[in-house]
Amino acid sequence: MELRYLTAFVAVAEELHFGRAARRLHMAQPPLSQQIRQLEKELGVQLFERNTRSVRLTSAGQSFLEPVRTVLADLDLAVRAVKAAGRGEYGRVTVGFAGASSHEALPLLTRAVRAAHPGIELVLTGQTYANVALTRVAEGSLDLGFVRLPVTQPGVRARAIGEEELVCALPADHELARRDRIPLAALADDPFVSFPANAGSSVRAATVAACEAAGFTPRVVQEAPDSHTILALVAAGVGVTLTLTSVQHIQQTGLAYRPLEGEPVRMRAALAWRTDNPSAALRAVLAVAEQALPTPPGDED
């Protein structure tokens, strides 16, 4: 049974006039009459009682009308849904982020995507260190990742969304907490609290590099998987740490943040995705992200 027969049937049933129905369907009346006859032949029932003056539904036609309307409405919904999916208005996008350092950026993105494309589901994977997120994007197990620049993996593109600096977090009663800025070399004898080694933390890597540039290797006495725990340990007096300006919203009794002396150690935050990812939903999210998380001036491609 052809779809055009059903469309023709509904038009005639609603207009109860072949001429008006034909004009509604932008076709001539004879082909419309032929389609109705063919439909009746396939069904083996008469759908309309017609004479030179009037057209009306038979009891069979009346019982057939609502189911056909439902079929056509469902088909229209399916067509609109698949077109919307092709435009990226529906679908699922997996996003890896790194806990506290995404405190500001992630809500901006999720709210903007929800407002622009309520049919897109963002599947958020937290506590994914930046380097791990980048590896998972490169492997294809994440669609989008909050990462740190530079990105050198083949097939992966990244766009800068912000810049942060390393700052020192130390116990509030530490003698250096009285200073406005802390020379990194002054921490050479202090115990450090940091992210696990070899876990893919870009902050851990930047900490080690900065300390070595200052002439010492940080003595890490305690490791923790997230910024909240690290800062709680610092507040408890276990040691000091280097962290990012983006986590200074975490305030605890006994904790102090101080900028470092000298040239700032900057880290650029970015969004990364595979260039060959075919997801239309990902493309829609990236378009929204360009507005919600714009590239800082000077960082454009």
PDB file of C-alpha atoms in Angstrom:
ATOM      1  CA  MET A   1       0.000   0.000   0.000  1.00  0.00           C
ATOM      2  CA  GLU A   2       1.503   3.297  -1.086  1.00  0.00           C
ATOM      3  CA  LEU A   3       1.822   6.226   1.274  1.00  0.00           C
ATOM      4  CA  ARG A   4       0.336   8.602  -1.310  1.00  0.00           C
ATOM      5  CA  TYR A   5      -2.912   6.588  -1.222  1.00  0.00           C
ATOM      6  CA  LEU A   6      -3.221   7.169   2.499  1.00  0.00           C
ATOM      7  CA  THR A   7      -2.463  10.882   2.110  1.00  0.00           C
ATOM      8  CA  ALA A   8      -5.086  11.104  -0.620  1.00  0.00           C
ATOM      9  CA  PHE A   9      -7.640   9.283   1.534  1.00  0.00           C
ATOM     10  CA  VAL A  10      -7.188  11.675   4.488  1.00  0.00           C
ATOM     11  CA  ALA A  11      -7.464  14.731   2.232  1.00  0.00           C
ATOM     12  CA  VAL A  12     -10.723  13.516   0.670  1.00  0.00           C
ATOM     13  CA  ALA A  13     -12.095  12.389   4.042  1.00  0.00           C
ATOM     14  CA  GLU A  14     -11.431  15.811   5.569  1.00  0.00           C
ATOM     15  CA  GLU A  15     -12.609  17.875   2.587  1.00  0.00           C
ATOM     16  CA  LEU A  16     -15.472  15.560   1.503  1.00  0.00           C
ATOM     17  CA  HIS A  17     -14.938  17.019  -1.935  1.00  0.00           C
ATOM     18  CA  PHE A  18     -12.591  15.609  -4.571  1.00  0.00           C
ATOM     19  CA  GLY A  19     -11.923  18.958  -6.196  1.00  0.00           C
ATOM     20  CA  ARG A  20     -10.924  20.681  -2.968  1.00  0.00           C
ATOM     21  CA  ALA A  21      -8.864  17.663  -1.929  1.00  0.00           C
ATOM     22  CA  ALA A  22      -7.047  17.685  -5.266  1.00  0.00           C
ATOM     23  CA  ARG A  23      -6.201  21.383  -4.897  1.00  0.00           C
ATOM     24  CA  ARG A  24      -4.994  20.765  -1.347  1.00  0.00           C
ATOM     25  CA  LEU A  25      -2.661  18.068  -2.651  1.00  0.00           C
ATOM     26  CA  HIS A  26      -1.576  20.173  -5.642  1.00  0.00           C
ATOM     27  CA  MET A  27      -2.714  17.564  -8.147  1.00  0.00           C
ATOM     28  CA  ALA A  28      -5.424  17.056 -10.724  1.00  0.00           C
ATOM     29  CA  GLN A  29      -8.723  15.453  -9.728  1.00  0.00           C
ATOM     30  CA  PRO A  30      -8.648  12.379 -12.035  1.00  0.00           C
ATOM     31  CA  PRO A  31      -5.377  10.964 -10.564  1.00  0.00           C
ATOM     32  CA  LEU A  32      -6.760  11.568  -7.072  1.00  0.00           C
ATOM     33  CA  SER A  33      -9.923   9.640  -7.880  1.00  0.00           C
ATOM     34  CA  GLN A  34      -7.769   6.872  -9.320  1.00  0.00           C
ATOM     35  CA  GLN A  35      -5.713   6.642  -6.143  1.00  0.00           C
ATOM     36  CA  ILE A  36      -8.832   6.341  -3.998  1.00  0.00           C
ATOM     37  CA  ARG A  37     -10.184   3.591  -6.236  1.00  0.00           C
ATOM     38  CA  GLN A  38      -6.856   1.744  -6.040  1.00  0.00           C
ATOM     39  CA  LEU A  39      -6.856   2.025  -2.252  1.00  0.00           C
ATOM     40  CA  GLU A  40     -10.390   0.692  -2.041  1.00  0.00           C
ATOM     41  CA  LYS A  41      -9.396  -2.160  -4.340  1.00  0.00           C
ATOM     42  CA  GLU A  42      -6.431  -3.094  -2.134  1.00  0.00           C
ATOM     43  CA  LEU A  43      -8.557  -2.961   1.013  1.00  0.00           C
ATOM     44  CA  GLY A  44     -11.517  -4.725  -0.538  1.00  0.00           C
ATOM     45  CA  VAL A  45     -13.965  -2.191   0.920  1.00  0.00           C
ATOM     46  CA  GLN A  46     -15.670   0.999  -0.202  1.00  0.00           C
ATOM     47  CA  LEU A  47     -14.380   4.021   1.718  1.00  0.00           C
ATOM     48  CA  PHE A  48     -16.622   6.719   0.270  1.00  0.00           C
ATOM     49  CA  GLU A  49     -20.175   7.012  -0.911  1.00  0.00           C
ATOM     50  CA  ARG A  50     -20.122   9.493  -3.731  1.00  0.00           C
ATOM     51  CA  ASN A  51     -22.512  10.908  -6.304  1.00  0.00           C
ATOM     52  CA  THR A  52     -22.580  14.017  -8.443  1.00  0.00           C
ATOM     53  CA  ARG A  53     -23.606  16.186  -5.500  1.00  0.00           C
ATOM     54  CA  SER A  54     -21.838  14.857  -2.389  1.00  0.00           C
ATOM     55  CA  VAL A  55     -19.098  12.689  -0.920  1.00  0.00           C
ATOM     56  CA  ARG A  56     -19.304  11.045   2.466  1.00  0.00           C
ATOM     57  CA  LEU A  57     -17.424   8.379   4.368  1.00  0.00           C
ATOM     58  CA  THR A  58     -18.806   4.885   4.646  1.00  0.00           C
ATOM     59  CA  SER A  59     -18.685   3.161   8.008  1.00  0.00           C
ATOM     60  CA  ALA A  60     -15.495   1.410   6.811  1.00  0.00           C
ATOM     61  CA  GLY A  61     -14.045   4.770   5.811  1.00  0.00           C
ATOM     62  CA  GLN A  62     -14.889   6.273   9.203  1.00  0.00           C
ATOM     63  CA  SER A  63     -13.191   3.393  11.039  1.00  0.00           C
ATOM     64  CA  PHE A  64     -10.159   3.740   8.754  1.00  0.00           C
ATOM     65  CA  LEU A  65      -9.643   7.506   9.142  1.00  0.00           C
ATOM     66  CA  GLU A  66      -8.183   7.817  12.679  1.00  0.00           C
ATOM     67  CA  PRO A  67      -5.693   4.929  12.325  1.00  0.00           C
ATOM     68  CA  VAL A  68      -4.457   6.443   9.051  1.00  0.00           C
ATOM     69  CA  ARG A  69      -4.102   9.862  10.661  1.00  0.00           C
ATOM     70  CA  THR A  70      -2.036   8.233  13.423  1.00  0.00           C
ATOM     71  CA  VAL A  71       0.190   6.472  10.890  1.00  0.00           C
ATOM     72  CA  LEU A  72       0.818   9.689   8.959  1.00  0.00           C
ATOM     73  CA  ALA A  73       1.467  11.666  12.147  1.00  0.00           C
ATOM     74  CA  ASP A  74       3.936   9.041  13.389  1.00  0.00           C
ATOM     75  CA  LEU A  75       5.668   9.030  10.033  1.00  0.00           C
ATOM     76  CA  ASP A  76       5.935  12.826  10.066  1.00  0.00           C
ATOM     77  CA  LEU A  77       7.375  12.688  13.584  1.00  0.00           C
ATOM     78  CA  ALA A  78       9.909  10.070  12.492  1.00  0.00           C
ATOM     79  CA  VAL A  79      10.950  12.151   9.487  1.00  0.00           C
ATOM     80  CA  ARG A  80      11.346  15.292  11.596  1.00  0.00           C
ATOM     81  CA  ALA A  81      13.283  13.346  14.223  1.00  0.00           C
ATOM     82  CA  VAL A  82      15.753  11.885  11.743  1.00  0.00           C
ATOM     83  CA  LYS A  83      16.259  15.276  10.110  1.00  0.00           C
ATOM     84  CA  ALA A  84      16.815  16.838  13.527  1.00  0.00           C
ATOM     85  CA  ALA A  85      19.316  14.108  14.364  1.00  0.00           C
ATOM     86  CA  GLY A  86      21.100  14.831  11.096  1.00  0.00           C
ATOM     87  CA  ARG A  87      21.369  18.466  12.136  1.00  0.00           C
ATOM     88  CA  GLY A  88      22.713  17.396  15.520  1.00  0.00           C
ATOM     89  CA  GLU A  89      19.616  18.372  17.505  1.00  0.00           C
ATOM     90  CA  TYR A  90      19.307  14.883  18.994  1.00  0.00           C
ATOM     91  CA  GLY A  91      21.911  12.442  20.179  1.00  0.00           C
ATOM     92  CA  ARG A  92      24.472  11.758  22.867  1.00  0.00           C
ATOM     93  CA  VAL A  93      27.880  13.347  23.391  1.00  0.00           C
ATOM     94  CA  THR A  94      30.353  11.971  25.933  1.00  0.00           C
ATOM     95  CA  VAL A  95      32.428  14.630  27.689  1.00  0.00           C
ATOM     96  CA  GLY A  96      35.488  14.110  29.883  1.00  0.00           C
ATOM     97  CA  PHE A  97      36.383  16.787  32.406  1.00  0.00           C
ATOM     98  CA  ALA A  98      38.821  17.224  35.256  1.00  0.00           C
ATOM     99  CA  GLY A  99      36.806  17.935  38.348  1.00  0.00           C
ATOM    100  CA  ALA A 100      37.456  21.231  40.109  1.00  0.00           C
ATOM    101  CA  SER A 101      39.369  22.785  37.213  1.00  0.00           C
ATOM    102  CA  SER A 102      36.180  22.609  35.110  1.00  0.00           C
ATOM    103  CA  HIS A 103      34.149  24.312  37.844  1.00  0.00           C
ATOM    104  CA  GLU A 104      33.382  27.377  35.730  1.00  0.00           C
ATOM    105  CA  ALA A 105      33.591  26.116  32.151  1.00  0.00           C
ATOM    106  CA  LEU A 106      31.541  22.926  32.394  1.00  0.00           C
ATOM    107  CA  PRO A 107      28.310  24.503  33.731  1.00  0.00           C
ATOM    108  CA  LEU A 108      28.503  27.206  31.051  1.00  0.00           C
ATOM    109  CA  LEU A 109      28.677  24.537  28.368  1.00  0.00           C
ATOM    110  CA  THR A 110      25.996  22.242  29.772  1.00  0.00           C
ATOM    111  CA  ARG A 111      23.506  25.068  30.295  1.00  0.00           C
ATOM    112  CA  ALA A 112      24.079  26.428  26.802  1.00  0.00           C
ATOM    113  CA  VAL A 113      23.664  23.007  25.176  1.00  0.00           C
ATOM    114  CA  ARG A 114      20.499  22.306  27.175  1.00  0.00           C
ATOM    115  CA  ALA A 115      19.021  25.627  26.076  1.00  0.00           C
ATOM    116  CA  ALA A 116      19.974  25.299  22.414  1.00  0.00           C
ATOM    117  CA  HIS A 117      19.461  21.552  21.918  1.00  0.00           C
ATOM    118  CA  PRO A 118      17.345  19.923  24.637  1.00  0.00           C
ATOM    119  CA  GLY A 119      17.393  16.694  22.630  1.00  0.00           C
ATOM    120  CA  ILE A 120      21.151  16.280  23.078  1.00  0.00           C
ATOM    121  CA  GLU A 121      22.276  14.295  26.108  1.00  0.00           C
ATOM    122  CA  LEU A 122      25.678  15.177  27.524  1.00  0.00           C
ATOM    123  CA  VAL A 123      27.204  12.160  29.263  1.00  0.00           C
ATOM    124  CA  LEU A 124      29.699  13.667  31.694  1.00  0.00           C
ATOM    125  CA  THR A 125      32.740  11.698  32.861  1.00  0.00           C
ATOM    126  CA  GLY A 126      34.322  13.430  35.847  1.00  0.00           C
ATOM    127  CA  GLN A 127      37.714  13.017  37.496  1.00  0.00           C
ATOM    128  CA  THR A 128      39.317  12.459  34.106  1.00  0.00           C
ATOM    129  CA  TYR A 129      42.747  14.090  34.147  1.00  0.00           C
ATOM    130  CA  ALA A 130      43.481  16.306  31.178  1.00  0.00           C
ATOM    131  CA  ASN A 131      46.040  13.981  29.616  1.00  0.00           C
ATOM    132  CA  VAL A 132      43.759  10.987  30.152  1.00  0.00           C
ATOM    133  CA  ALA A 133      40.854  12.842  28.586  1.00  0.00           C
ATOM    134  CA  LEU A 134      43.025  13.647  25.596  1.00  0.00           C
ATOM    135  CA  THR A 135      44.062  10.010  25.209  1.00  0.00           C
ATOM    136  CA  ARG A 136      40.440   8.874  25.396  1.00  0.00           C
ATOM    137  CA  VAL A 137      39.404  11.423  22.790  1.00  0.00           C
ATOM    138  CA  ALA A 138      42.202  10.205  20.516  1.00  0.00           C
ATOM    139  CA  GLU A 139      41.100   6.601  21.057  1.00  0.00           C
ATOM    140  CA  GLY A 140      37.464   7.475  20.362  1.00  0.00           C
ATOM    141  CA  SER A 141      36.027   6.539  23.773  1.00  0.00           C
ATOM    142  CA  LEU A 142      35.194  10.214  24.463  1.00  0.00           C
ATOM    143  CA  ASP A 143      33.625  12.615  21.994  1.00  0.00           C
ATOM    144  CA  LEU A 144      34.847  15.763  23.699  1.00  0.00           C
ATOM    145  CA  GLY A 145      37.434  16.432  26.379  1.00  0.00           C
ATOM    146  CA  PHE A 146      38.530  19.314  28.568  1.00  0.00           C
ATOM    147  CA  VAL A 147      42.302  19.198  28.039  1.00  0.00           C
ATOM    148  CA  ARG A 148      45.460  21.289  28.265  1.00  0.00           C
ATOM    149  CA  LEU A 149      47.415  22.651  25.338  1.00  0.00           C
ATOM    150  CA  PRO A 150      49.499  21.796  23.455  1.00  0.00           C
ATOM    151  CA  VAL A 151      47.720  18.910  21.737  1.00  0.00           C
ATOM    152  CA  THR A 152      49.898  16.872  19.374  1.00  0.00           C
ATOM    153  CA  GLN A 153      47.900  13.671  18.859  1.00  0.00           C
ATOM    154  CA  PRO A 154      47.247  12.956  15.166  1.00  0.00           C
ATOM    155  CA  GLY A 155      43.625  13.383  14.153  1.00  0.00           C
ATOM    156  CA  VAL A 156      42.717  15.421  17.230  1.00  0.00           C
ATOM    157  CA  ARG A 157      41.819  19.088  17.073  1.00  0.00           C
ATOM    158  CA  ALA A 158      41.747  21.417  20.064  1.00  0.00           C
ATOM    159  CA  ARG A 159      40.418  24.923  20.616  1.00  0.00           C
ATOM    160  CA  ALA A 160      41.627  27.096  23.488  1.00  0.00           C
ATOM    161  CA  ILE A 161      38.903  28.210  25.907  1.00  0.00           C
ATOM    162  CA  GLY A 162      40.897  29.842  28.665  1.00  0.00           C
ATOM    163  CA  GLU A 163      44.197  30.371  30.419  1.00  0.00           C
ATOM    164  CA  GLU A 164      45.107  29.666  34.027  1.00  0.00           C
ATOM    165  CA  GLU A 165      48.159  30.112  36.222  1.00  0.00           C
ATOM    166  CA  LEU A 166      49.798  27.905  38.780  1.00  0.00           C
ATOM    167  CA  VAL A 167      49.405  29.250  42.314  1.00  0.00           C
ATOM    168  CA  CYS A 168      50.603  27.949  45.632  1.00  0.00           C
ATOM    169  CA  ALA A 169      48.187  26.538  48.195  1.00  0.00           C
ATOM    170  CA  LEU A 170      49.654  26.160  51.654  1.00  0.00           C
ATOM    171  CA  PRO A 171      48.566  25.909  55.271  1.00  0.00           C
ATOM    172  CA  ALA A 172      47.324  29.252  56.542  1.00  0.00           C
ATOM    173  CA  ASP A 173      49.836  29.138  59.428  1.00  0.00           C
ATOM    174  CA  HIS A 174      52.785  28.479  57.096  1.00  0.00           C
ATOM    175  CA  GLU A 175      55.445  31.180  57.463  1.00  0.00           C
ATOM    176  CA  LEU A 176      55.288  31.908  53.726  1.00  0.00           C
ATOM    177  CA  ALA A 177      51.544  32.551  53.920  1.00  0.00           C
ATOM    178  CA  ARG A 178      52.395  35.994  55.328  1.00  0.00           C
ATOM    179  CA  ARG A 179      53.923  36.976  52.011  1.00  0.00           C
ATOM    180  CA  ASP A 180      51.968  38.451  49.101  1.00  0.00           C
ATOM    181  CA  ARG A 181      53.865  36.296  46.588  1.00  0.00           C
ATOM    182  CA  ILE A 182      55.906  33.181  47.111  1.00  0.00           C
ATOM    183  CA  PRO A 183      59.233  32.431  45.398  1.00  0.00           C
ATOM    184  CA  LEU A 184      58.956  28.849  44.216  1.00  0.00           C
ATOM    185  CA  ALA A 185      62.502  28.057  45.333  1.00  0.00           C
ATOM    186  CA  ALA A 186      61.443  28.819  48.920  1.00  0.00           C
ATOM    187  CA  LEU A 187      59.327  25.637  48.851  1.00  0.00           C
ATOM    188  CA  ALA A 188      62.287  23.374  48.119  1.00  0.00           C
ATOM    189  CA  ASP A 189      62.329  21.866  51.631  1.00  0.00           C
ATOM    190  CA  ASP A 190      58.548  21.592  52.006  1.00  0.00           C
ATOM    191  CA  PRO A 191      56.624  18.345  51.607  1.00  0.00           C
ATOM    192  CA  PHE A 192      54.202  18.411  48.683  1.00  0.00           C
ATOM    193  CA  VAL A 193      50.727  16.983  48.193  1.00  0.00           C
ATOM    194  CA  SER A 194      49.867  16.262  44.580  1.00  0.00           C
ATOM    195  CA  PHE A 195      47.989  14.176  42.077  1.00  0.00           C
ATOM    196  CA  PRO A 196      49.235  10.620  41.540  1.00  0.00           C
ATOM    197  CA  ALA A 197      52.310  10.209  39.380  1.00  0.00           C
ATOM    198  CA  ASN A 198      51.699   8.712  35.938  1.00  0.00           C
ATOM    199  CA  ALA A 199      47.931   9.258  36.264  1.00  0.00           C
ATOM    200  CA  GLY A 200      47.769  11.733  33.406  1.00  0.00           C
ATOM    201  CA  SER A 201      47.511  14.893  35.506  1.00  0.00           C
ATOM    202  CA  SER A 202      48.754  17.934  33.608  1.00  0.00           C
ATOM    203  CA  VAL A 203      48.927  19.847  36.920  1.00  0.00           C
ATOM    204  CA  ARG A 204      51.292  17.249  38.389  1.00  0.00           C
ATOM    205  CA  ALA A 205      53.484  17.465  35.286  1.00  0.00           C
ATOM    206  CA  ALA A 206      53.478  21.272  35.369  1.00  0.00           C
ATOM    207  CA  THR A 207      54.309  21.251  39.087  1.00  0.00           C
ATOM    208  CA  VAL A 208      57.336  19.034  38.596  1.00  0.00           C
ATOM    209  CA  ALA A 209      58.534  21.082  35.607  1.00  0.00           C
ATOM    210  CA  ALA A 210      58.144  24.399  37.453  1.00  0.00           C
ATOM    211  CA  CYS A 211      59.930  23.137  40.558  1.00  0.00           C
ATOM    212  CA  GLU A 212      62.786  21.694  38.520  1.00  0.00           C
ATOM    213  CA  ALA A 213      63.119  25.040  36.722  1.00  0.00           C
ATOM    214  CA  ALA A 214      63.412  26.617  40.200  1.00  0.00           C
ATOM    215  CA  GLY A 215      66.254  24.237  41.055  1.00  0.00           C
ATOM    216  CA  PHE A 216      64.633  21.379  43.002  1.00  0.00           C
ATOM    217  CA  THR A 217      62.456  18.305  42.640  1.00  0.00           C
ATOM    218  CA  PRO A 218      59.273  18.443  44.715  1.00  0.00           C
ATOM    219  CA  ARG A 219      59.171  15.897  47.544  1.00  0.00           C
ATOM    220  CA  VAL A 220      55.665  14.475  47.251  1.00  0.00           C
ATOM    221  CA  VAL A 221      54.661  12.865  50.566  1.00  0.00           C
ATOM    222  CA  GLN A 222      50.966  12.361  49.842  1.00  0.00           C
ATOM    223  CA  GLU A 223      48.998  11.780  46.655  1.00  0.00           C
ATOM    224  CA  ALA A 224      45.272  12.288  46.160  1.00  0.00           C
ATOM    225  CA  PRO A 225      42.995  11.850  43.140  1.00  0.00           C
ATOM    226  CA  ASP A 226      41.235  15.239  43.130  1.00  0.00           C
ATOM    227  CA  SER A 227      41.717  18.892  44.012  1.00  0.00           C
ATOM    228  CA  HIS A 228      39.222  18.872  46.894  1.00  0.00           C
ATOM    229  CA  THR A 229      41.118  16.116  48.702  1.00  0.00           C
ATOM    230  CA  ILE A 230      44.522  17.634  47.954  1.00  0.00           C
ATOM    231  CA  LEU A 231      43.467  21.001  49.349  1.00  0.00           C
ATOM    232  CA  ALA A 232      41.929  19.379  52.428  1.00  0.00           C
ATOM    233  CA  LEU A 233      45.269  17.689  53.096  1.00  0.00           C
ATOM    234  CA  VAL A 234      47.077  21.000  52.645  1.00  0.00           C
ATOM    235  CA  ALA A 235      44.671  22.696  55.069  1.00  0.00           C
ATOM    236  CA  ALA A 236      45.404  19.876  57.525  1.00  0.00           C
ATOM    237  CA  GLY A 237      49.115  20.704  57.386  1.00  0.00           C
ATOM    238  CA  VAL A 238      50.296  17.651  55.429  1.00  0.00           C
ATOM    239  CA  GLY A 239      52.169  19.765  52.913  1.00  0.00           C
ATOM    240  CA  VAL A 240      51.945  22.432  50.230  1.00  0.00           C
ATOM    241  CA  THR A 241      50.806  22.128  46.625  1.00  0.00           C
ATOM    242  CA  LEU A 242      50.744  23.960  43.338  1.00  0.00           C
ATOM    243  CA  THR A 243      47.288  24.234  41.870  1.00  0.00           C
ATOM    244  CA  LEU A 244      45.388  26.311  39.328  1.00  0.00           C
ATOM    245  CA  THR A 245      43.691  29.669  39.689  1.00  0.00           C
ATOM    246  CA  SER A 246      40.428  27.979  38.629  1.00  0.00           C
ATOM    247  CA  VAL A 247      40.209  25.962  41.866  1.00  0.00           C
ATOM    248  CA  GLN A 248      40.529  28.925  44.236  1.00  0.00           C
ATOM    249  CA  HIS A 249      36.768  28.769  44.708  1.00  0.00           C
ATOM    250  CA  ILE A 250      37.519  25.870  47.081  1.00  0.00           C
ATOM    251  CA  GLN A 251      37.782  27.573  50.461  1.00  0.00           C
ATOM    252  CA  GLN A 252      38.631  25.661  53.621  1.00  0.00           C
ATOM    253  CA  THR A 253      39.599  26.697  57.122  1.00  0.00           C
ATOM    254  CA  GLY A 254      43.388  26.613  57.423  1.00  0.00           C
ATOM    255  CA  LEU A 255      44.019  27.008  53.694  1.00  0.00           C
ATOM    256  CA  ALA A 256      45.713  29.935  51.967  1.00  0.00           C
ATOM    257  CA  TYR A 257      46.361  30.658  48.276  1.00  0.00           C
ATOM    258  CA  ARG A 258      49.276  32.790  47.159  1.00  0.00           C
ATOM    259  CA  PRO A 259      50.529  33.688  43.653  1.00  0.00           C
ATOM    260  CA  LEU A 260      54.074  32.763  42.711  1.00  0.00           C
ATOM    261  CA  GLU A 261      56.854  35.277  42.220  1.00  0.00           C
ATOM    262  CA  GLY A 262      58.383  35.781  38.832  1.00  0.00           C
ATOM    263  CA  GLU A 263      57.087  34.903  35.395  1.00  0.00           C
ATOM    264  CA  PRO A 264      53.679  33.208  35.742  1.00  0.00           C
ATOM    265  CA  VAL A 265      53.460  29.525  34.874  1.00  0.00           C
ATOM    266  CA  ARG A 266      50.491  29.504  32.524  1.00  0.00           C
ATOM    267  CA  MET A 267      48.402  26.562  31.369  1.00  0.00           C
ATOM    268  CA  ARG A 268      45.908  26.867  28.537  1.00  0.00           C
ATOM    269  CA  ALA A 269      42.630  25.017  28.817  1.00  0.00           C
ATOM    270  CA  ALA A 270      41.045  23.668  25.656  1.00  0.00           C
ATOM    271  CA  LEU A 271      38.323  21.478  24.222  1.00  0.00           C
ATOM    272  CA  ALA A 272      39.550  18.550  22.116  1.00  0.00           C
ATOM    273  CA  TRP A 273      37.763  16.245  19.685  1.00  0.00           C
ATOM    274  CA  ARG A 274      38.606  13.886  16.841  1.00  0.00           C
ATOM    275  CA  THR A 275      38.364  15.506  13.434  1.00  0.00           C
ATOM    276  CA  ASP A 276      36.932  12.313  11.926  1.00  0.00           C
ATOM    277  CA  ASN A 277      34.151  11.924  14.522  1.00  0.00           C
ATOM    278  CA  PRO A 278      30.970  11.706  12.392  1.00  0.00           C
ATOM    279  CA  SER A 279      28.564  12.706  15.184  1.00  0.00           C
ATOM    280  CA  ALA A 280      26.207  15.493  14.148  1.00  0.00           C
ATOM    281  CA  ALA A 281      25.393  16.002  17.838  1.00  0.00           C
ATOM    282  CA  LEU A 282      29.082  16.655  18.533  1.00  0.00           C
ATOM    283  CA  ARG A 283      29.176  19.255  15.770  1.00  0.00           C
ATOM    284  CA  ALA A 284      26.135  20.947  17.312  1.00  0.00           C
ATOM    285  CA  VAL A 285      27.782  20.960  20.759  1.00  0.00           C
ATOM    286  CA  LEU A 286      30.991  22.410  19.313  1.00  0.00           C
ATOM    287  CA  ALA A 287      28.996  25.197  17.663  1.00  0.00           C
ATOM    288  CA  VAL A 288      27.313  26.005  20.984  1.00  0.00           C
ATOM    289  CA  ALA A 289      30.682  25.868  22.764  1.00  0.00           C
ATOM    290  CA  GLU A 290      32.081  28.541  20.477  1.00  0.00           C
ATOM    291  CA  GLN A 291      29.534  30.940  21.971  1.00  0.00           C
ATOM    292  CA  ALA A 292      29.475  29.643  25.560  1.00  0.00           C
ATOM    293  CA  LEU A 293      33.252  29.174  25.849  1.00  0.00           C
ATOM    294  CA  PRO A 294      34.817  31.537  23.309  1.00  0.00           C
ATOM    295  CA  THR A 295      38.476  31.392  22.418  1.00  0.00           C
ATOM    296  CA  PRO A 296      40.432  34.072  24.322  1.00  0.00           C
ATOM    297  CA  PRO A 297      41.791  36.940  22.203  1.00  0.00           C
ATOM    298  CA  GLY A 298      45.158  36.040  20.770  1.00  0.00           C
ATOM    299  CA  ASP A 299      44.521  32.289  20.914  1.00  0.00           C
ATOM    300  CA  GLU A 300      42.509  32.026  17.692  1.00  0.00           C
ATOM    301  CA  ASP A 301      43.780  29.764  14.951  1.00  0.00           C
TER     302      ASP A 301
END
